[in-house]
Structures are given as structure tokens and as C-alpha cells.
Tab-separated table of C-alpha atoms and ligand atoms in Angstrom:
chain	number	residue	atom	x	y	z
A	12	MET	CA	152.825	73.729	148.615
A	13	SER	CA	152.950	72.424	151.994
A	14	ASN	CA	155.849	71.508	151.383
A	15	THR	CA	156.991	75.152	152.300
A	16	GLN	CA	154.667	75.840	155.336
A	17	ASP	CA	155.296	72.797	157.461
A	18	ARG	CA	158.817	73.573	157.569
A	19	ILE	CA	159.547	74.168	161.209
A	20	PRO	CA	163.085	73.676	162.524
A	21	LEU	CA	164.143	69.940	163.949
A	22	LYS	CA	165.311	69.828	167.758
A	23	ALA	CA	166.011	66.426	169.250
A	24	ARG	CA	164.557	66.158	172.762
A	25	LYS	CA	166.665	64.317	174.807
A	26	VAL	CA	163.523	62.136	176.265
A	27	SER	CA	164.302	59.918	179.270
A	28	PHE	CA	161.809	56.761	180.334
A	29	SER	CA	161.572	54.673	183.526
A	30	TRP	CA	160.215	51.423	182.154
A	31	ASP	CA	160.289	50.072	185.819
A	32	ASP	CA	156.332	49.717	185.278
A	33	THR	CA	155.997	48.588	182.213
A	34	PRO	CA	154.368	44.866	181.505
A	35	LEU	CA	156.326	42.232	179.512
A	36	HIS	CA	152.458	42.345	177.690
A	37	TRP	CA	152.475	46.114	177.192
A	38	VAL	CA	148.708	45.517	175.599
A	39	PRO	CA	146.597	43.823	178.203
A	40	GLY	CA	146.066	40.294	177.341
A	41	ASP	CA	147.340	40.527	173.683
A	42	PRO	CA	150.814	39.727	173.990
A	43	PHE	CA	151.452	39.005	169.193
A	44	THR	CA	150.478	43.125	168.792
A	45	SER	CA	152.855	43.929	172.493
A	46	HIS	CA	155.959	42.363	170.399
A	47	THR	CA	154.909	42.500	166.853
A	48	ILE	CA	155.251	46.591	168.341
A	49	ASN	CA	158.052	45.102	170.225
A	50	VAL	CA	160.199	44.392	166.736
A	51	LEU	CA	160.542	48.609	166.569
A	52	HIS	CA	163.267	48.334	169.787
A	53	LEU	CA	165.170	45.540	167.493
A	54	LEU	CA	165.158	47.252	164.791
A	55	LEU	CA	165.381	50.448	165.338
A	56	PRO	CA	169.137	50.806	168.149
A	57	ALA	CA	171.350	49.322	164.634
A	58	GLY	CA	168.200	50.774	161.749
A	59	GLU	CA	169.204	54.550	163.228
A	60	ARG	CA	172.191	54.163	164.499
A	61	TRP	CA	173.006	53.599	160.511
A	62	PHE	CA	170.909	56.413	159.611
A	63	VAL	CA	173.434	59.045	160.816
A	64	HIS	CA	176.655	56.843	159.861
A	65	VAL	CA	175.501	57.410	155.876
A	66	TYR	CA	174.288	60.580	156.622
A	67	LYS	CA	177.618	61.610	158.095
A	68	GLN	CA	179.078	60.601	154.667
A	69	VAL	CA	176.654	62.572	152.666
A	70	LEU	CA	176.928	65.879	153.792
A	71	PRO	CA	179.579	67.448	151.683
A	72	TYR	CA	177.097	66.777	149.214
A	73	ILE	CA	174.210	69.162	149.457
A	74	ARG	CA	174.493	71.864	148.322
A	75	ASP	CA	172.147	73.972	149.625
A	76	GLU	CA	172.153	75.099	153.293
A	77	ARG	CA	168.113	75.232	154.458
A	78	LEU	CA	168.111	71.299	153.459
A	79	ARG	CA	171.667	70.459	155.416
A	80	GLU	CA	170.124	72.194	158.608
A	81	ASP	CA	167.569	69.704	157.957
A	82	VAL	CA	169.873	66.871	157.798
A	83	ILE	CA	171.980	67.598	160.986
A	84	GLY	CA	168.724	68.349	163.094
A	85	PHE	CA	166.681	64.782	161.648
A	86	ILE	CA	170.341	63.491	162.108
A	87	GLY	CA	170.130	64.160	165.992
A	88	GLN	CA	166.564	63.616	166.100
A	89	GLU	CA	166.981	60.155	164.776
A	90	ALA	CA	170.312	59.602	167.484
A	91	MET	CA	168.164	59.904	169.951
A	92	HIS	CA	165.322	57.795	169.201
A	93	SER	CA	168.170	54.888	168.411
A	94	GLN	CA	168.999	55.840	172.413
A	95	ALA	CA	165.604	55.336	173.296
A	96	HIS	CA	164.547	52.126	171.507
A	97	ASP	CA	167.363	50.378	172.941
A	98	GLU	CA	166.492	51.327	176.599
A	99	VAL	CA	163.925	49.333	176.211
A	100	LEU	CA	165.851	45.950	176.207
A	101	PRO	CA	168.078	45.714	178.889
A	102	HIS	CA	163.936	46.205	180.606
A	103	LEU	CA	162.633	43.258	178.641
A	104	ARG	CA	165.655	41.432	179.537
A	105	GLU	CA	165.138	41.615	183.326
A	106	GLN	CA	161.255	40.262	181.836
A	107	GLY	CA	163.326	36.919	180.347
A	108	LEU	CA	163.471	37.601	176.997
A	109	ASP	CA	167.206	37.767	175.920
A	110	PRO	CA	166.766	39.961	172.504
A	111	THR	CA	170.217	39.100	171.327
A	112	PRO	CA	170.939	36.270	169.435
A	113	TYR	CA	168.394	38.346	167.245
A	114	THR	CA	169.953	41.894	167.574
A	115	ALA	CA	173.097	40.331	166.484
A	116	GLN	CA	172.319	40.206	163.115
A	117	VAL	CA	170.800	42.806	162.694
A	118	ASP	CA	173.884	44.866	164.186
A	119	TRP	CA	175.483	42.446	161.225
A	120	LEU	CA	173.201	43.432	158.716
A	121	PHE	CA	173.268	47.474	159.431
A	122	GLU	CA	177.212	46.983	160.324
A	123	LYS	CA	178.915	44.397	157.875
A	124	LEU	CA	176.218	43.993	154.413
A	125	LEU	CA	174.376	47.441	154.821
A	126	GLY	CA	178.602	48.977	156.079
A	127	ASP	CA	181.477	50.747	153.856
A	128	ARG	CA	182.512	48.780	151.195
A	129	THR	CA	186.090	48.815	150.397
A	130	LEU	CA	185.538	51.253	147.477
A	131	PRO	CA	188.169	53.070	145.912
A	132	PRO	CA	187.427	56.531	146.294
A	133	GLY	CA	185.290	57.400	142.850
A	134	ARG	CA	181.932	56.301	141.124
A	135	ALA	CA	182.229	52.758	143.145
A	136	ARG	CA	182.217	54.427	146.383
A	137	ARG	CA	179.757	56.987	145.330
A	138	TRP	CA	176.765	54.711	143.969
A	139	TRP	CA	177.291	53.072	146.901
A	140	LEU	CA	176.133	56.404	149.405
A	141	MET	CA	173.335	57.056	147.214
A	142	GLU	CA	171.430	53.546	147.414
A	143	ARG	CA	172.328	53.346	150.884
A	144	VAL	CA	170.654	57.624	150.343
A	145	ALA	CA	168.009	56.171	148.554
A	146	ILE	CA	167.127	52.872	150.884
A	147	ILE	CA	166.859	55.514	154.141
A	148	ALA	CA	163.800	58.043	152.245
A	149	ALA	CA	162.283	54.260	151.497
A	150	ILE	CA	162.550	53.331	155.091
A	151	GLU	CA	161.617	57.073	155.728
A	152	HIS	CA	157.860	56.393	154.520
A	153	TYR	CA	157.590	54.020	156.264
A	154	THR	CA	158.327	54.718	160.139
A	155	ALA	CA	156.128	58.550	158.927
A	156	PHE	CA	153.104	56.188	157.989
A	157	LEU	CA	153.474	54.178	161.796
A	158	GLY	CA	154.455	57.370	162.645
A	159	ASP	CA	151.127	58.853	162.320
A	160	TRP	CA	149.450	55.646	163.057
A	161	VAL	CA	150.563	55.097	165.826
A	162	LEU	CA	149.766	59.296	166.502
A	163	ASN	CA	146.272	57.971	165.464
A	164	ALA	CA	145.947	54.773	167.082
A	165	GLU	CA	142.899	55.264	169.577
A	166	GLU	CA	142.423	51.550	169.578
A	167	LEU	CA	145.716	51.460	171.758
A	168	ASP	CA	144.135	53.939	173.950
A	169	ARG	CA	140.266	51.792	174.511
A	170	ARG	CA	142.672	48.591	174.946
A	171	GLY	CA	144.793	50.227	178.350
A	172	ALA	CA	148.135	49.919	177.087
A	173	ASP	CA	151.267	50.755	179.044
A	174	PRO	CA	151.623	54.728	178.491
A	175	THR	CA	154.936	54.825	179.383
A	176	MET	CA	155.520	52.803	175.884
A	177	LEU	CA	152.558	55.080	174.465
A	178	ASP	CA	154.633	57.775	174.560
A	179	LEU	CA	157.880	56.878	174.039
A	180	LEU	CA	156.458	55.146	170.325
A	181	ARG	CA	153.924	58.649	169.852
A	182	TRP	CA	157.239	60.948	170.938
A	183	HIS	CA	159.172	59.507	167.874
A	184	GLY	CA	156.469	59.039	165.882
A	185	ALA	CA	155.473	63.132	166.444
A	186	GLU	CA	159.262	63.357	165.475
A	187	GLU	CA	159.002	61.158	162.203
A	188	VAL	CA	155.739	62.954	160.941
A	189	GLU	CA	157.914	66.221	161.905
A	190	HIS	CA	160.743	65.214	160.257
A	191	ARG	CA	158.892	63.605	157.235
A	192	SER	CA	160.741	65.031	154.243
A	193	VAL	CA	163.917	65.431	155.068
A	194	ALA	CA	165.343	61.719	153.417
A	195	PHE	CA	163.452	62.323	150.313
A	196	ASP	CA	164.447	65.776	149.274
A	197	LEU	CA	167.278	64.535	150.864
A	198	PHE	CA	167.683	62.021	147.279
A	199	MET	CA	166.136	63.868	145.554
A	200	HIS	CA	168.553	66.835	145.838
A	201	VAL	CA	171.840	64.324	145.662
A	202	ASP	CA	170.688	61.608	143.319
A	203	GLY	CA	166.485	61.534	142.276
A	204	ASP	CA	167.166	58.897	139.702
A	205	TYR	CA	164.082	57.519	139.445
A	206	ARG	CA	164.588	53.596	138.600
A	207	ARG	CA	167.370	53.264	142.134
A	208	ARG	CA	164.044	55.000	143.661
A	209	VAL	CA	161.963	51.600	142.446
A	210	ARG	CA	164.945	50.068	143.497
A	211	THR	CA	165.470	50.559	146.708
A	212	TRP	CA	161.547	50.726	147.794
A	213	ALA	CA	162.276	47.205	146.734
A	214	THR	CA	164.913	45.806	148.669
A	215	ALA	CA	163.737	47.476	151.711
A	216	PHE	CA	159.977	47.175	152.199
A	217	ALA	CA	161.095	43.128	150.910
A	218	ALA	CA	163.719	43.190	154.083
A	219	LEU	CA	161.785	44.979	156.134
A	220	VAL	CA	158.515	41.992	155.671
A	221	PHE	CA	161.529	39.697	156.188
A	222	LEU	CA	163.192	41.393	159.545
A	223	TRP	CA	159.338	42.060	160.806
A	224	GLN	CA	158.138	38.500	160.867
A	225	ARG	CA	161.175	37.357	161.769
A	226	GLY	CA	161.239	39.737	165.112
A	227	ALA	CA	157.311	39.015	165.667
A	228	ARG	CA	158.586	35.710	166.009
A	229	PHE	CA	161.589	35.189	167.314
A	230	PHE	CA	159.412	37.825	170.081
A	231	MET	CA	156.274	35.282	170.606
A	232	ALA	CA	159.120	31.577	170.491
A	233	ASN	CA	160.776	33.152	173.353
A	234	ASP	CA	158.297	35.232	174.735
A	235	PRO	CA	158.536	32.997	178.323
A	236	THR	CA	154.714	33.379	179.893
A	237	LEU	CA	154.073	32.336	175.980
A	238	VAL	CA	153.930	28.142	175.193
A	239	ASP	CA	153.791	27.589	172.379
A	240	GLY	CA	154.047	30.996	171.772
A	241	ARG	CA	153.025	31.688	167.489
A	242	ALA	CA	153.001	34.566	165.519
A	243	THR	CA	150.548	33.704	162.039
A	244	PHE	CA	150.194	36.210	159.202
A	245	ARG	CA	146.563	35.924	160.013
A	246	ASP	CA	146.955	37.537	163.742
A	247	PHE	CA	148.287	40.764	162.355
A	248	TYR	CA	145.557	40.862	159.788
A	249	VAL	CA	143.206	40.549	162.824
A	250	ARG	CA	145.164	42.991	165.019
A	251	GLY	CA	144.774	45.275	161.845
A	252	ARG	CA	140.957	45.255	161.410
A	253	ARG	CA	140.609	45.652	165.175
A	254	GLY	CA	143.228	48.985	165.050
A	255	THR	CA	145.940	47.753	167.843
A	256	LEU	CA	148.254	47.753	164.290
A	257	PRO	CA	148.407	49.169	160.599
A	258	ALA	CA	145.712	48.259	158.520
A	259	THR	CA	147.127	45.622	155.550
A	260	GLY	CA	144.816	47.922	152.628
A	261	ASP	CA	146.175	50.829	154.594
A	262	MET	CA	149.758	49.589	154.359
A	263	LEU	CA	149.722	48.467	150.337
A	264	ARG	CA	148.101	51.348	149.529
A	265	SER	CA	151.389	53.074	151.368
A	266	ILE	CA	152.628	51.554	147.812
A	267	PRO	CA	151.916	53.190	144.792
A	268	ARG	CA	152.366	56.143	146.335
A	269	TYR	CA	155.632	55.908	146.932
A	270	LEU	CA	156.175	55.100	143.489
A	271	SER	CA	154.846	57.527	142.613
A	272	ARG	CA	155.981	60.364	140.885
A	273	ALA	CA	154.372	62.539	142.075
A	274	TYR	CA	154.851	61.578	145.546
A	275	HIS	CA	156.076	63.820	148.479
A	276	PRO	CA	156.151	63.086	152.115
A	277	SER	CA	154.257	66.529	153.144
A	278	GLN	CA	151.506	64.790	151.124
A	279	GLU	CA	151.238	61.957	154.056
A	280	GLY	CA	150.712	62.873	158.352
A	281	SER	CA	149.527	65.508	160.104
A	282	THR	CA	152.993	68.033	160.621
A	283	ALA	CA	149.666	70.360	162.882
A	284	GLN	CA	149.256	66.666	164.860
A	285	ALA	CA	153.236	66.368	165.350
A	286	VAL	CA	153.324	68.792	167.009
A	287	ALA	CA	150.443	69.026	169.188
A	288	TYR	CA	152.091	66.407	170.022
A	289	LEU	CA	155.114	66.579	170.942
A	290	ALA	CA	153.910	69.282	172.869
A	291	SER	CA	151.741	67.167	174.860
A	292	SER	CA	154.145	64.651	175.085
A	293	PRO	CA	154.952	63.688	179.521
A	294	ALA	CA	158.864	63.077	177.700
A	295	ALA	CA	159.155	65.474	175.176
A	296	LEU	CA	157.946	68.112	178.024
A	297	ALA	CA	160.089	66.378	180.547
A	298	ALA	CA	162.971	66.377	178.380
A	299	GLY	CA	162.236	70.961	177.186
A	300	THR	CA	162.811	71.797	180.849
A	301	ALA	CA	165.906	69.165	181.289
A	302	GLN	CA	167.402	71.706	178.716
A	303	GLU	CA	165.907	75.154	179.954
A	304	SER	CA	167.343	74.213	183.311
A	305	ALA	CA	170.986	72.769	181.839
A	306	LYS	CA	170.381	76.825	179.828
A	307	GLY	CA	169.579	78.604	182.485
A	308	ALA	CA	172.654	77.593	184.791
A	309	ALA	CA	175.047	77.533	182.244
B	426	FE2	FE1	163.411	57.829	164.956
B	427	FE2	FE1	162.807	59.768	160.252
């Protein structure tokens, strides 16, 4: 199965980016596309920290050595993603767009609403852990979808999108494609209940749509360079047709795939393409060189 062929050891690449030269509208002349993608910087720092927090608790439930290694590799990659997106926020602040009112709500969502509840050890605590493991599997269906999309979004290059932002998105997207099976394999290993998969997909999908449109509106409304900045579904649909954002039809078609009993993430995206991007990504290459020289010095 392609699942086995695709398996590569997951490693975290310690990337860093310099945002000094990145304009606020990093897709030239298109604040809506820039800000819709900027929502990632609002959601991912808290979201991916939460993945790591939940996965550390699930490690004792894993009875398969290979899967455990994958989960540990996944934790390392997500921790790095979270940090890399977090580092964009001071740059937005310098440009007059303070994201704190929004990120405070996102932090509350992940730390309180989706955090550890005071549950006695036993069934209730396990139920809540499995529910969160299933939510992560559903979210990872979308991170892989978006990763695959951004690796192929040539329209962003054609429109002269900022190369540093593109590298952040594609480095992250490539690692999402690379580790796309881990969250689903983990869910199937520790639980796998189909009703739970459907229920948590509905929760995750509704939350993502809600948070994303709110985030895009927040940025458009608070962008100091825009007068009366708005974000509508039509704006999104048009960018999808144009190729600077994912197409609405592609997003809708990905829903029944996740809900199919035959679903496996290995059927989505291309590991070869992800690995090829990581072999040429300026940030990943710089991280590789820094890690090699640190090893040499040790
Ligand atoms: Fe990630
Ligand atoms: Fe991920």
C-alpha cells in the first residue's frame, strides 16, 4: 500500500524567517487573499501547541513502536510550525495590525474549551482524550489539503507573492503532506470509532469555517491601509476561481472523502512533491546546514 511506501522518518526542521522585507499585503494588490491566508498565523500557534499538548497525553496508549516514532516526529514538527507562525505576529503589529483581540479568543478556545477538564481518571477522562485525538485527525485532513494546495498554488508565484511568506507556507504545507497519515493512523489505533469520526469532523469543520471567516473579517476591518475593509464569501469564491485561494468546489469534494469508510490520508497529496519541496526550500536548507554544523561542533 502507498501508506507503507510513503513512510519516511519525520524530523523537525529548525527553520527561521526574516520578515523585514515582507509587505502587509504580501500578495501584491490583494489584501483579501493576503489576510485570508494570514489567519493561519492567528490559529496555528495556539492550535498546534494544543496538538502537542494532547499528543503527549496519548503516548502511553500507543502499542506500536513505529506509530510512536511517527507521533514523536509529528510533535516535533508541529511545535516548530506553531513557533514559526507565532513569529509573524510581531511583524503584523509593527505594520499597525495588532492581532491580540483575536488571538486572545483563540487561546481561550484551545486552552480552556478544548483543554484538560477536571475529570477523574477513568472513562470520562479517556473519552475526552479520544474526542480530542479524533478532532486533531479531522483538522489534519484540512492541513494536508491546504498543504497540497499551497505546494501547487502557482498563481501565487505568478502574482508576485512575497517569497519569504511563500516559503513559510510551503515548508509548513510540505511537512503537513509529509506527516498527513499520522493523526489518522493514531486515531484508528487508539479508537477508530466511525461515529466519533463523523461527529468530530462536523465539530472541526464548523469551527474552522467560523474561525476563518471571523479572522479574515478581523484583519480586513483592522487593516490600517484599508477604508471599510470587508470579507465576504463571494471574495473567497472569486479567489478560489482565480487560484490564489483554494477553490470552493475542491473543499466541498474533500468532505465525503474524509467521511468515506475507505478513507486513508495516504490517498491525498503527494509525498514525493513534499519531499522535493523540502529539499529546495530556502528555510529548510538553512535549517539543515545549521543543524549539520551544530552536530559537527558537538
Ligand atoms: Fe503543522
Ligand atoms: Fe500537521
